[in-house]
Amino acid sequence: MTNITLTVNGKSVSRDIPDETLLSEFLREHLRLTGTHVGCDTSQCGACVVHVDGKAAKSCTTLAVALDGAQVTTIEGLANGDLHPMQEAFTEHHGLQCGFCTPGMIMASVDIVNRYKAEGRTLTEKAIRHELEGNICRCTGYHNIVKAVESAAAKM
Ligand code: FES
Ligand code: FES
């Protein structure tokens, strides 16, 4: 067991956890933040994406003990009173159906837009499709997801 202290969605949390605890398990089972989904557990589907120190990370293949002192944001912490522009855009452009992939899709998309803006790069439709290759959706066909990301990027 190891004691870790993280800041999760702006709040400090401290727990004794087995060393093999994945970040996804820590969030879902220890903190009951079940908005982070687990689809594959093998780093392929992207349903588990959260932000660690401001960057997208697949929580199903990240050990929680490796993150002592880190800042983690989950889908529950993304909105700040009002919905985040990415959440609004997914709603407006029908970027979801069953919603299973949506938390990971939104967290990954926010990271993409932030990264492109910080680097002064143009976020094209082709770039969005390429960047979202690590996020699988079984419902939407991706078209509306891409439209949502384009729309949010203009507002972020
Ligand atoms: S559950 Fe992490 S990538 Fe699928
Ligand atoms: S909305 Fe169902 S998996 Fe993406």
Short mmCIF file of C-alpha atoms and ligand atoms in Angstrom, two decimals:
data_model
loop_
_atom_site.label_atom_id
_atom_site.label_comp_id
_atom_site.label_asym_id
_atom_site.label_seq_id
_atom_site.Cartn_x
_atom_site.Cartn_y
_atom_site.Cartn_z
CA MET A 1 0.00 0.00 0.00
CA THR A 2 1.12 3.53 -0.74
CA ASN A 3 -0.35 6.80 0.44
CA ILE A 4 -0.97 9.24 -2.38
CA THR A 5 -2.26 12.78 -2.43
CA LEU A 6 -3.68 14.20 -5.62
CA THR A 7 -5.73 17.23 -6.53
CA VAL A 8 -8.82 15.94 -8.30
CA ASN A 9 -11.19 18.48 -9.82
CA GLY A 10 -9.67 21.18 -7.63
CA LYS A 11 -9.92 19.25 -4.33
CA SER A 12 -7.06 17.60 -2.49
CA VAL A 13 -7.64 13.86 -1.90
CA SER A 14 -5.43 11.48 0.02
CA ARG A 15 -5.79 7.67 0.10
CA ASP A 16 -3.84 4.52 0.95
CA ILE A 17 -4.03 2.36 -2.16
CA PRO A 18 -2.49 -0.87 -3.48
CA ASP A 19 0.48 -0.05 -5.71
CA GLU A 20 -1.17 -1.66 -8.76
CA THR A 21 -4.25 0.60 -8.63
CA LEU A 22 -4.99 2.14 -12.00
CA LEU A 23 -6.02 5.78 -12.16
CA SER A 24 -9.36 4.71 -13.66
CA GLU A 25 -10.00 2.41 -10.67
CA PHE A 26 -8.88 5.10 -8.25
CA LEU A 27 -11.31 7.61 -9.75
CA ARG A 28 -14.26 5.26 -10.15
CA GLU A 29 -13.94 2.99 -7.12
CA HIS A 30 -12.13 5.05 -4.50
CA LEU A 31 -13.56 8.48 -5.33
CA ARG A 32 -16.84 7.35 -6.96
CA LEU A 33 -16.22 9.60 -9.97
CA THR A 34 -17.91 7.27 -12.44
CA GLY A 35 -18.03 9.76 -15.31
CA THR A 36 -14.69 8.34 -16.42
CA HIS A 37 -15.64 5.19 -18.34
CA VAL A 38 -13.67 2.01 -18.97
CA GLY A 39 -14.31 0.37 -22.32
CA CYS A 40 -11.26 -1.76 -23.06
CA ASP A 41 -8.73 -1.46 -20.22
CA THR A 42 -5.97 -1.79 -22.82
CA SER A 43 -5.42 1.80 -23.97
CA GLN A 44 -7.38 1.44 -27.21
CA CYS A 45 -10.84 2.98 -26.88
CA GLY A 46 -10.24 6.33 -25.13
CA ALA A 47 -13.36 6.13 -22.93
CA CYS A 48 -11.15 6.64 -19.86
CA VAL A 49 -9.35 9.84 -20.92
CA VAL A 50 -8.85 12.43 -18.16
CA HIS A 51 -6.43 15.33 -17.83
CA VAL A 52 -3.26 14.91 -15.76
CA ASP A 53 -1.47 18.20 -15.15
CA GLY A 54 -3.50 19.68 -18.01
CA LYS A 55 -2.78 16.99 -20.60
CA ALA A 56 -4.95 14.13 -21.83
CA ALA A 57 -4.07 10.71 -20.40
CA LYS A 58 -5.66 7.28 -20.62
CA SER A 59 -6.48 6.52 -17.01
CA CYS A 60 -6.83 2.75 -17.64
CA THR A 61 -3.11 2.45 -18.23
CA THR A 62 -1.82 5.00 -15.72
CA LEU A 63 -0.82 3.89 -12.25
CA ALA A 64 -2.32 6.13 -9.58
CA VAL A 65 0.79 5.88 -7.35
CA ALA A 66 2.87 7.41 -10.15
CA LEU A 67 0.76 10.57 -9.91
CA ASP A 68 1.39 11.59 -6.32
CA GLY A 69 1.09 15.37 -6.24
CA ALA A 70 -0.51 15.65 -9.69
CA GLN A 71 -3.56 17.65 -10.73
CA VAL A 72 -6.27 15.48 -12.28
CA THR A 73 -9.40 16.72 -14.00
CA THR A 74 -12.25 14.40 -14.91
CA ILE A 75 -15.41 15.08 -16.87
CA GLU A 76 -17.11 15.93 -13.55
CA GLY A 77 -14.65 18.80 -13.05
CA LEU A 78 -14.67 20.22 -16.56
CA ALA A 79 -17.72 22.43 -16.24
CA ASN A 80 -17.31 25.55 -14.19
CA GLY A 81 -20.89 26.38 -13.27
CA ASP A 82 -22.01 26.44 -16.91
CA LEU A 83 -21.16 23.63 -19.30
CA HIS A 84 -17.75 23.80 -20.93
CA PRO A 85 -17.91 25.02 -24.57
CA MET A 86 -16.94 21.49 -25.68
CA GLN A 87 -19.86 19.99 -23.75
CA GLU A 88 -22.23 22.58 -25.23
CA ALA A 89 -20.93 21.85 -28.73
CA PHE A 90 -21.41 18.08 -28.35
CA THR A 91 -25.00 18.75 -27.28
CA GLU A 92 -25.68 21.27 -30.04
CA HIS A 93 -24.18 19.16 -32.84
CA HIS A 94 -25.54 15.82 -31.61
CA GLY A 95 -22.02 14.47 -31.05
CA LEU A 96 -23.28 11.60 -28.95
CA GLN A 97 -25.85 8.85 -28.94
CA CYS A 98 -25.44 6.29 -26.12
CA GLY A 99 -22.89 8.56 -24.42
CA PHE A 100 -20.46 5.84 -23.38
CA CYS A 101 -17.49 7.29 -25.27
CA THR A 102 -18.49 10.89 -24.59
CA PRO A 103 -16.54 11.73 -21.39
CA GLY A 104 -13.30 10.49 -22.94
CA MET A 105 -14.12 12.06 -26.28
CA ILE A 106 -14.73 15.45 -24.64
CA MET A 107 -11.63 15.33 -22.43
CA ALA A 108 -9.48 14.33 -25.41
CA SER A 109 -11.04 17.04 -27.59
CA VAL A 110 -10.44 19.78 -25.02
CA ASP A 111 -6.78 18.75 -24.89
CA ILE A 112 -6.53 18.79 -28.69
CA VAL A 113 -7.96 22.30 -28.97
CA ASN A 114 -5.80 23.61 -26.10
CA ARG A 115 -2.68 22.08 -27.63
CA TYR A 116 -3.31 23.45 -31.12
CA LYS A 117 -4.08 26.91 -29.76
CA ALA A 118 -0.96 26.94 -27.55
CA GLU A 119 1.16 25.94 -30.55
CA GLY A 120 -0.57 28.41 -32.89
CA ARG A 121 -1.56 25.59 -35.25
CA THR A 122 -4.74 25.47 -37.33
CA LEU A 123 -7.07 22.71 -36.27
CA THR A 124 -8.46 21.32 -39.52
CA GLU A 125 -11.12 18.64 -39.90
CA LYS A 126 -8.40 16.26 -41.02
CA ALA A 127 -6.33 17.05 -37.92
CA ILE A 128 -9.33 16.49 -35.62
CA ARG A 129 -9.97 13.08 -37.21
CA HIS A 130 -6.30 12.17 -36.88
CA GLU A 131 -6.03 13.38 -33.28
CA LEU A 132 -9.15 11.46 -32.25
CA GLU A 133 -7.86 8.16 -33.62
CA GLY A 134 -7.35 6.94 -30.04
CA ASN A 135 -11.03 7.47 -29.19
CA ILE A 136 -13.55 4.96 -30.47
CA CYS A 137 -17.28 5.64 -30.82
CA ARG A 138 -19.57 2.76 -31.74
CA CYS A 139 -22.63 4.94 -32.39
CA THR A 140 -22.15 8.23 -34.15
CA GLY A 141 -20.01 7.68 -37.23
CA TYR A 142 -17.78 10.53 -35.93
CA HIS A 143 -19.17 13.17 -38.32
CA ASN A 144 -21.05 15.10 -35.64
CA ILE A 145 -18.22 14.67 -33.14
CA VAL A 146 -15.84 16.37 -35.58
CA LYS A 147 -18.38 19.16 -36.17
CA ALA A 148 -18.70 19.64 -32.42
CA VAL A 149 -14.94 19.91 -31.93
CA GLU A 150 -14.68 22.43 -34.78
CA SER A 151 -17.47 24.49 -33.27
CA ALA A 152 -16.01 24.39 -29.74
CA ALA A 153 -12.55 25.30 -31.02
CA ALA A 154 -13.97 28.57 -32.35
CA LYS A 155 -15.32 29.42 -28.88
CA MET A 156 -12.50 28.25 -26.60
S1 FES B 1 -10.61 2.03 -21.18
FE1 FES B 1 -8.79 3.17 -21.41
S2 FES B 1 -8.45 3.27 -23.52
FE2 FES B 1 -10.21 1.97 -23.30
S1 FES B 2 -22.03 7.73 -28.43
FE1 FES B 2 -22.18 5.58 -28.12
S2 FES B 2 -20.14 4.93 -28.19
FE2 FES B 2 -20.02 6.99 -28.77
#
